[in-house]
Short mmCIF file of C-alpha atoms in Angstrom, two decimals:
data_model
loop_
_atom_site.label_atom_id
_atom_site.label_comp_id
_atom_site.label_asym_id
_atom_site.label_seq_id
_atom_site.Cartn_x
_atom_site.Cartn_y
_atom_site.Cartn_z
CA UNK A 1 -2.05 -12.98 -10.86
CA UNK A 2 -4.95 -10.11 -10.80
CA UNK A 3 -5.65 -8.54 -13.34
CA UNK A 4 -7.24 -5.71 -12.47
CA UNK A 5 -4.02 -3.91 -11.27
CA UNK A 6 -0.70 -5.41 -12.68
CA UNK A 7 2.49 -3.47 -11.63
CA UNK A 8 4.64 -2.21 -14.00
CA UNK A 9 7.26 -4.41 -15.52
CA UNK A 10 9.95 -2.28 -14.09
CA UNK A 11 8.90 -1.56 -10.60
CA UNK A 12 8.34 -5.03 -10.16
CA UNK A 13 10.71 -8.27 -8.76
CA UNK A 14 14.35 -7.84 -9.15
CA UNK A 15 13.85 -5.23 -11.97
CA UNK A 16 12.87 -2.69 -9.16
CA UNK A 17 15.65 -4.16 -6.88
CA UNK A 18 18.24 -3.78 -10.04
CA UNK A 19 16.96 0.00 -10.73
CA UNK A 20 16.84 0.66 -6.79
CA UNK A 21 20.72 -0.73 -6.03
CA UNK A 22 22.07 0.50 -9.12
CA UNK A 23 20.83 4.41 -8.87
CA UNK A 24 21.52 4.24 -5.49
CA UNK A 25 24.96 3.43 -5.95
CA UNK A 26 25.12 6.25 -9.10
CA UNK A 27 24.13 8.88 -6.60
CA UNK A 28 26.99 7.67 -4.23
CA UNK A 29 29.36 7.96 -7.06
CA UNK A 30 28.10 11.25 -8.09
CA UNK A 31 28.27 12.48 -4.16
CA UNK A 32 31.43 11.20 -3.95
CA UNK A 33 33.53 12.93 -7.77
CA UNK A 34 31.36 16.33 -6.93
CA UNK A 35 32.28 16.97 -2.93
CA UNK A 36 36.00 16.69 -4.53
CA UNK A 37 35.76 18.15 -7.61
CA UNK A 38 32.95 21.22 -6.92
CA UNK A 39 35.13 23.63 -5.12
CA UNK A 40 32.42 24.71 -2.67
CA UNK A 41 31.72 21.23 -1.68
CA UNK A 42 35.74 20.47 -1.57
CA UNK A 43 35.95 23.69 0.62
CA UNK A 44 33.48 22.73 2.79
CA UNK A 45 34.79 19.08 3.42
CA UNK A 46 38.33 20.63 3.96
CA UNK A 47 36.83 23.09 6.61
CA UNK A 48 35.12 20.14 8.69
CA UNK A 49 37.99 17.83 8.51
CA UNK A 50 40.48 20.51 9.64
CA UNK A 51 38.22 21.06 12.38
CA UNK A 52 38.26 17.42 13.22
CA UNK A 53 41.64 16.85 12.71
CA UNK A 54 43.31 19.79 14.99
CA UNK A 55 39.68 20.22 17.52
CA UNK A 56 41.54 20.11 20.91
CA UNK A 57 38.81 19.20 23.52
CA UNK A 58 36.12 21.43 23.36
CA UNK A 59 37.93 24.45 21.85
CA UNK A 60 37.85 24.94 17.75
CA UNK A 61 40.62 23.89 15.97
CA UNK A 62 41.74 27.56 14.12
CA UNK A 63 41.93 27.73 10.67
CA UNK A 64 45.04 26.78 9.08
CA UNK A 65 47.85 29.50 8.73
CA UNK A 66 49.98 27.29 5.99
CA UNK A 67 49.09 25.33 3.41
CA UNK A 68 47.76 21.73 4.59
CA UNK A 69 49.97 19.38 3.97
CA UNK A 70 49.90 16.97 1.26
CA UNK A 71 49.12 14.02 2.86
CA UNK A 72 46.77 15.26 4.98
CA UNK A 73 44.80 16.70 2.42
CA UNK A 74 45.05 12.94 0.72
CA UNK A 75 43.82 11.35 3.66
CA UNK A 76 40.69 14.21 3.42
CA UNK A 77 40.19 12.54 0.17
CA UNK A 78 40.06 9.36 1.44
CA UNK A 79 37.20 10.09 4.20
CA UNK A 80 35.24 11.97 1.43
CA UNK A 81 35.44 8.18 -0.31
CA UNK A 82 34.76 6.04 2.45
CA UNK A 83 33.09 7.32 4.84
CA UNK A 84 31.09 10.63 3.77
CA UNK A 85 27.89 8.20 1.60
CA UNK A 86 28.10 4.72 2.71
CA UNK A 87 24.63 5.75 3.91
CA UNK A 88 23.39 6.48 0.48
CA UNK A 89 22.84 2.66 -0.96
CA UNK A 90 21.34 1.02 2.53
CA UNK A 91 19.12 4.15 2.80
CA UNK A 92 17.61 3.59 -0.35
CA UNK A 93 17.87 -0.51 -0.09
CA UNK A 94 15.40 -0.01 2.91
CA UNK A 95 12.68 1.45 0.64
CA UNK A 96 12.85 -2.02 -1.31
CA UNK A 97 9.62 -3.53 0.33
CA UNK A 98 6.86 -4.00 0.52
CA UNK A 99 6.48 -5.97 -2.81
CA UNK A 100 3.08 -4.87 -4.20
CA UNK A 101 2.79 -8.10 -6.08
CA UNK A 102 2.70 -9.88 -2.46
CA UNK A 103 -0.99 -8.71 -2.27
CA UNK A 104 -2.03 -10.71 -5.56
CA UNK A 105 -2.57 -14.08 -3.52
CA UNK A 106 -5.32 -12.47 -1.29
CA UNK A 107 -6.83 -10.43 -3.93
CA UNK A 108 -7.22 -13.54 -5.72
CA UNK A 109 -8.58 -15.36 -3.15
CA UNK A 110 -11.04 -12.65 -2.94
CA UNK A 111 -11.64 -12.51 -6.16
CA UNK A 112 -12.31 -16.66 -6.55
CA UNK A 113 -14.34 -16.36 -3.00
CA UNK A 114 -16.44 -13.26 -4.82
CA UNK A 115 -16.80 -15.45 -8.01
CA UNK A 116 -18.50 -18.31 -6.04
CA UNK A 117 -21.42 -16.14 -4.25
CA UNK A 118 -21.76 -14.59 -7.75
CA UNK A 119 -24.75 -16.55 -10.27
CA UNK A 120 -27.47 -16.10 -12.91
CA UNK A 121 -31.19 -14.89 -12.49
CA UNK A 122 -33.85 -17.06 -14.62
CA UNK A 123 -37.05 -14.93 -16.63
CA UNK A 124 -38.69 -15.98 -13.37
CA UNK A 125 -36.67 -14.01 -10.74
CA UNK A 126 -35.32 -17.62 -9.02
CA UNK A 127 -31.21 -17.13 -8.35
CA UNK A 128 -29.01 -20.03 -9.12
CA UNK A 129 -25.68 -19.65 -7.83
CA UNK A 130 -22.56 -20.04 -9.34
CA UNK A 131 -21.34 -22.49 -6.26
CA UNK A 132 -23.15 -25.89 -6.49
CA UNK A 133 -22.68 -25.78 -2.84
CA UNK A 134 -24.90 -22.98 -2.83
CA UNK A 135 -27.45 -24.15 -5.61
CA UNK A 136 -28.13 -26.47 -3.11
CA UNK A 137 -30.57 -23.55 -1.59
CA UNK A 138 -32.71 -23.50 -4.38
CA UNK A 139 -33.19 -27.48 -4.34
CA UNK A 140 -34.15 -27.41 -0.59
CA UNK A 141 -36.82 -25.00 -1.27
CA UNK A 142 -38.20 -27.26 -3.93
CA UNK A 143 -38.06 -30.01 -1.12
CA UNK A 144 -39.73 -28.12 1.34
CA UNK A 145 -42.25 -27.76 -1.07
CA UNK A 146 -43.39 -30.98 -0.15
CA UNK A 147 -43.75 -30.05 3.30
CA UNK A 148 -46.50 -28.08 4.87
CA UNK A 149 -47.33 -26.42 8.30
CA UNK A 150 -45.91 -23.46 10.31
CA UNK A 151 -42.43 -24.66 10.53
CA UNK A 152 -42.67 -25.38 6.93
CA UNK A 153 -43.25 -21.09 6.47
CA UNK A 154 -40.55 -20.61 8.95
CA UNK A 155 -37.97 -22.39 7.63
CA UNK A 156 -38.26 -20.89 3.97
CA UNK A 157 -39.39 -17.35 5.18
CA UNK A 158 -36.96 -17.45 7.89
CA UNK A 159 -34.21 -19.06 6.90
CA UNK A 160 -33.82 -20.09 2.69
CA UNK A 161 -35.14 -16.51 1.54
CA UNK A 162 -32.87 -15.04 3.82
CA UNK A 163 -29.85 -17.17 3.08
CA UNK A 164 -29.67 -16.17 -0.54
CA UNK A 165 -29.45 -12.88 -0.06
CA UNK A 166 -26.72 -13.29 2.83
CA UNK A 167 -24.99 -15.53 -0.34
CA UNK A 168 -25.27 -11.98 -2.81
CA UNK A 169 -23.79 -9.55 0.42
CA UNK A 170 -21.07 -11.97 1.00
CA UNK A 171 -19.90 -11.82 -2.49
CA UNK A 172 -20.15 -7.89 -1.96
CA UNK A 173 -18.33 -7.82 1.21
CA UNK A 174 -15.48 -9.54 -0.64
CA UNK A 175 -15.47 -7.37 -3.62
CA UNK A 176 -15.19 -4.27 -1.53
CA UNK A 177 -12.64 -6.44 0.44
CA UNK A 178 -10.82 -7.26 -2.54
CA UNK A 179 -11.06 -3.11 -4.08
CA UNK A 180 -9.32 -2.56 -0.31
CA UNK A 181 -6.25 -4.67 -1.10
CA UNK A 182 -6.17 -3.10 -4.55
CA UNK A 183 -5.96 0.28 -3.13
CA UNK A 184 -2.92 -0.85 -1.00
CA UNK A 185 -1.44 -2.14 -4.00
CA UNK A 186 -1.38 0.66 -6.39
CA UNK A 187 -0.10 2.83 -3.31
CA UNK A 188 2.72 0.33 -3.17
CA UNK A 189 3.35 0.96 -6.88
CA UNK A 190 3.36 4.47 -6.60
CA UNK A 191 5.74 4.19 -3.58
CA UNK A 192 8.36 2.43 -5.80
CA UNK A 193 7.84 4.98 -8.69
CA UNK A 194 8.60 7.65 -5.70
CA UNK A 195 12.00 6.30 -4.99
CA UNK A 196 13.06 5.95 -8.44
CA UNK A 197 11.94 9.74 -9.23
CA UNK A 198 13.49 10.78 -6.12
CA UNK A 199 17.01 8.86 -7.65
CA UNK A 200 16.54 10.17 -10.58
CA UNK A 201 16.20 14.02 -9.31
CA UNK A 202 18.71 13.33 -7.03
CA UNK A 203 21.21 12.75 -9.20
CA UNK A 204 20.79 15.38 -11.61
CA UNK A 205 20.87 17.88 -8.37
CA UNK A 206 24.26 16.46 -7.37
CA UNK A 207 25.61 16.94 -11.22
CA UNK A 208 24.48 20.21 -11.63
CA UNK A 209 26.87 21.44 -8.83
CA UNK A 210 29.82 23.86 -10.55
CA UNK A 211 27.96 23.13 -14.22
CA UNK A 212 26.42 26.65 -14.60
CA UNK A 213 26.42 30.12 -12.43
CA UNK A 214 22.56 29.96 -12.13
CA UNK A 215 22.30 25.82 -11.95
CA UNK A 216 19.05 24.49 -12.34
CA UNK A 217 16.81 23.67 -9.43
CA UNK A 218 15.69 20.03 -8.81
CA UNK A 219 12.62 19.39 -6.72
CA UNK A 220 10.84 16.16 -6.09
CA UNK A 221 7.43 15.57 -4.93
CA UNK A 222 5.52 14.19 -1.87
CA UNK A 223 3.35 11.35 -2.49
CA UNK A 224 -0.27 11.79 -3.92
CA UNK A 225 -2.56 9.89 -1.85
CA UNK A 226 -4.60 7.25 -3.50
CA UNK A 227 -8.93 6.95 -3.33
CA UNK A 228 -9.30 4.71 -0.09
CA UNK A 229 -12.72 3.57 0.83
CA UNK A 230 -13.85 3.60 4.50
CA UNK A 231 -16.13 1.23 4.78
CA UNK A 232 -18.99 -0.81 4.34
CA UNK A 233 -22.68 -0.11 4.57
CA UNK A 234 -24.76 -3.21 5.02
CA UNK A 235 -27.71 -1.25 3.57
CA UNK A 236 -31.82 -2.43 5.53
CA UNK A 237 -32.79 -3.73 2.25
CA UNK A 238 -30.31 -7.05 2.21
CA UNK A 239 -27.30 -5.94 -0.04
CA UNK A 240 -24.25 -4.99 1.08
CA UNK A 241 -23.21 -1.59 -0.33
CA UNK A 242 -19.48 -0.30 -0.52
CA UNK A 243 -18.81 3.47 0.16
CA UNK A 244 -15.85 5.10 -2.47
CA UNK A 245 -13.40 2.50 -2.65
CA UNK A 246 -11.44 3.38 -5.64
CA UNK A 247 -10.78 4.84 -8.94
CA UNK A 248 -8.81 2.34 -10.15
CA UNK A 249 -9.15 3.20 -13.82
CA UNK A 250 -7.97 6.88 -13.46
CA UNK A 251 -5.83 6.45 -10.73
CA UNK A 252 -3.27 4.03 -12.60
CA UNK A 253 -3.83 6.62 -15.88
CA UNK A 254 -2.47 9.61 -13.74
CA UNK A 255 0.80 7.55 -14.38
CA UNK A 256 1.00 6.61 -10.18
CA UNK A 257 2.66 9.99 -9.48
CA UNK A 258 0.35 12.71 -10.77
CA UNK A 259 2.05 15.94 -10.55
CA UNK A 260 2.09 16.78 -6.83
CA UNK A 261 0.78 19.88 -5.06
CA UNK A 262 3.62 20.54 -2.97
CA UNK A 263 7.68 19.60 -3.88
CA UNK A 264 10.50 19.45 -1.92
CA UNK A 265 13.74 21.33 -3.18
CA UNK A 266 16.71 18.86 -3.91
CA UNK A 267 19.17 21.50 -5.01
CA UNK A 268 21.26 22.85 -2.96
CA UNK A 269 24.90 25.10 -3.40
CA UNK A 270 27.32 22.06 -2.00
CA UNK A 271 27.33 18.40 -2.55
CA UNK A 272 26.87 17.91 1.15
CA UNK A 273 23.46 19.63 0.95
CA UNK A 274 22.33 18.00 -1.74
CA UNK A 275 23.00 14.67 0.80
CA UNK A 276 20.95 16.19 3.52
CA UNK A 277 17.95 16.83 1.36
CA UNK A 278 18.04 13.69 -0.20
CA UNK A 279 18.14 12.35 3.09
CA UNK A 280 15.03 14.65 4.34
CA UNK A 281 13.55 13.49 1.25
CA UNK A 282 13.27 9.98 2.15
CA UNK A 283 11.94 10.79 5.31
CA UNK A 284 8.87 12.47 3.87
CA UNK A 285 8.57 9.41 1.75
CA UNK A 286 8.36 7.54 4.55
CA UNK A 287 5.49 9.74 6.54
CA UNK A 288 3.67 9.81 3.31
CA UNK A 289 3.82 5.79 2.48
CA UNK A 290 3.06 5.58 6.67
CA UNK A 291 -0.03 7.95 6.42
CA UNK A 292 -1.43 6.38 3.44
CA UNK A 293 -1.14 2.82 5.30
CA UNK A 294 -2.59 4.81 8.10
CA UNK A 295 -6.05 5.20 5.97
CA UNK A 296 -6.19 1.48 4.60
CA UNK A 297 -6.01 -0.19 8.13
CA UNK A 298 -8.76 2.37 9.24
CA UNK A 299 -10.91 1.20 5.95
CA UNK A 300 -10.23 -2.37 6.98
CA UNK A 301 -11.03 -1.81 10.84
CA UNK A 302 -14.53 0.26 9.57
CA UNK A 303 -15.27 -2.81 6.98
CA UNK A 304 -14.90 -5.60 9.83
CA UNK A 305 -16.49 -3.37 12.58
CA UNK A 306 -19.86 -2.85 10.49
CA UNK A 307 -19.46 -6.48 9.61
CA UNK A 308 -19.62 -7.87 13.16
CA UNK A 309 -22.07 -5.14 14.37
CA UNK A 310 -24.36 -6.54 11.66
CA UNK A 311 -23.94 -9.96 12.80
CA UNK A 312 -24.25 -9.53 16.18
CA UNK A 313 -27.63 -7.77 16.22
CA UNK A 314 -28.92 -10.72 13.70
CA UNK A 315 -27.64 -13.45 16.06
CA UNK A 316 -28.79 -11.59 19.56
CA UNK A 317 -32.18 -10.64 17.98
CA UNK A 318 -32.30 -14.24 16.21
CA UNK A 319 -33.29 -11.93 12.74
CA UNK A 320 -32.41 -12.62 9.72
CA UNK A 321 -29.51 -9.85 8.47
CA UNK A 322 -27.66 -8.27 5.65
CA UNK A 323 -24.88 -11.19 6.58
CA UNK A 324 -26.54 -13.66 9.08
CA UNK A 325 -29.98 -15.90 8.99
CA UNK A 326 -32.00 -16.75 12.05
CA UNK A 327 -32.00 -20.29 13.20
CA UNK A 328 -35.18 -21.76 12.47
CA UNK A 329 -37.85 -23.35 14.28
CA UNK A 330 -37.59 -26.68 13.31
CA UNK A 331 -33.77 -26.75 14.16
CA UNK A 332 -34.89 -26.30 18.16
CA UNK A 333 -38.34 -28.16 17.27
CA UNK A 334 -39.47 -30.71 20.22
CA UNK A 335 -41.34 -33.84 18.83
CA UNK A 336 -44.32 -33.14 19.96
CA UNK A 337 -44.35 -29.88 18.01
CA UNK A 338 -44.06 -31.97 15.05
CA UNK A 339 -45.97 -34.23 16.01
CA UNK A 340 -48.88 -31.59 16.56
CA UNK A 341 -48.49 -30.88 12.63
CA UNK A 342 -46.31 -27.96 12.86
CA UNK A 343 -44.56 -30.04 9.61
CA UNK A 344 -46.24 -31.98 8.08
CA UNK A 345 -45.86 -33.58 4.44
CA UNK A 346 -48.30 -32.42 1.85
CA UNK A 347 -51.31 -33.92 0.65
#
């Protein structure tokens, strides 16, 4: 598993899943006891089932001139518990994924790919990778030294020199890679704190109803966007540079939701109102999480368009790049080019 960003115990696996299902069905409860017990919520359910109940086409049914009867008023009570919040559980259920931990796999993959380009410098300046794959480099320039002759410049100028600094940008371009998925991750956290705030404040709102003359107000926030880079610059000088990718140390210390600019009011005079904001609530959730994912696919599309467009110009120009080498000489070398002592070994 990464290390670098580990989700919280309780927003992760079936503990989230637990929290999610069983506030969920807590706010469904408290929906349900507060629309029949708060008398402006019990008034208000009355009013629309009387309307549905005695509606004749498209004329209003007109308010009662008797008492309702008992067992109509009963059956009221019934439609308040089966019918009014059987929204209220899937509604929340569908804010369940994405996992966050579903990310570690590629950022670990990133992480072991970034390790591999990564290596030591000697007193003399001479790289030695951590891959002995790509130590390999270092021992074909000592066998080249054996060689002499133009092709013999070419191939190290060209095409070893080169190649070891491709090996340090590629372990760049992974890191920054890597710092991408991270930022998706920690906005994935944040996104399950966000529901479980929003259950909490939800159900407080509904159980303040008929508590107090001047109830308290309950307000819950829209989601604070995370630092996502946008890109890559494969700087002229060989290293691949990443622009601001992320904070991650003082992003996960703002405890994932930092207190948010703007709220959205959860309170509301009726159980039934408290519903709809909840329900507006989860929208914004939704636009928020969707705008957020919105700026990592456009730092992902920026990091692979700079990426190709660096390639391509190596491999049309046939120039050594930031993240390509040019093919050398002796790879397209006729014999009589060699022949002609082009390479030759060393006296």
């Amino acid at each position: 598993m990464t290390e670098s960003v580990t989700t919280p115990s309780d927003l992760a696996g079936s503990a989230y899943e637990n929290t999610v299902r069983t506030k969920a069905a807590e706010l469904k409860r408290e929906l349900i006891r507060q629309t029949l017990d708060d008398i402006e919520s019990w008034r208000k359910a009355v009013d629309v089932q009387w309307e549905r109940a005695h509606r004749t086409g498209n004329t209003s049914a007109p308010s009662p001139m008797s008492p309702i009867p008992p067992e109509e008023i009963e059956a009221y009570r019934q439609t308040v518990h089966n019918d009014y919040y059987e929204w209220v559980v899937p509604a929340f259920e569908r804010h369940l994924l994405p996992d966050p931990d579903a990310i570690n796999p590629m950022i670990d993959g990133l992480r072991t790919i970034e390790s591999s380009f990564h290596g030591s410098q000697d007193n003399a300046g001479n790289f030695t990778p951590a891959s002995p794959a790509l130590s390999r480099i270092n021992d074909v320039r000592a066998d080249m030294n054996h060689w002499q002759g133009d092709m013999q410049v070419n191939f190290i100028d060209n095409f070893l020199t080169p190649l070891q600094n491709v090996s340090v940008n590629q372990a760049a371009v992974a890191k920054v890679v890597r710092e991408q998925l991270e930022c998706s991750k920690i906005m994935y956290i944040r996104y399950r704190k966000a529901v479980v705030n929003l259950l909490d404040q939800s159900i407080e709102a509904v159980r303040e109803l008929n508590n107090s003359k001047d109830p308290k107000s309950y307000t819950w926030g829209t989601l604070i966007g995370i630092a996502v880079g946008t890109g890559l610059t494969i700087a002229t000088g060989g290293v691949a540079v990443a622009g601001a990718v992320l904070i991650m140390g003082s992003t996960l210390a703002q405890g994932l939701v930092p207190d948010p600019p703007k709220t959205n009011e959860l309170s509301a005079p009726t159980a039934q109102e408290v519903a709809v904001n909840v329900s507006d609530a989860l929208s914004k959730l939704s636009g928020d999480v969707f705008e957020e994912e919105r700026k990592v696919q456009d730092a992902f599309n920026n990091i692979c368009q700079t990426i190709a467009d660096s390639r391509a110009a190596s491999i049309m120009n046939n120039k050594a790049g930031p993240l390509a080498v040019a093919t050398p000489s002796v790879s397209t070398a006729r014999p009589s080019e060699i022949t002609d002592g082009s390479l030759r070994p060393s006296r």
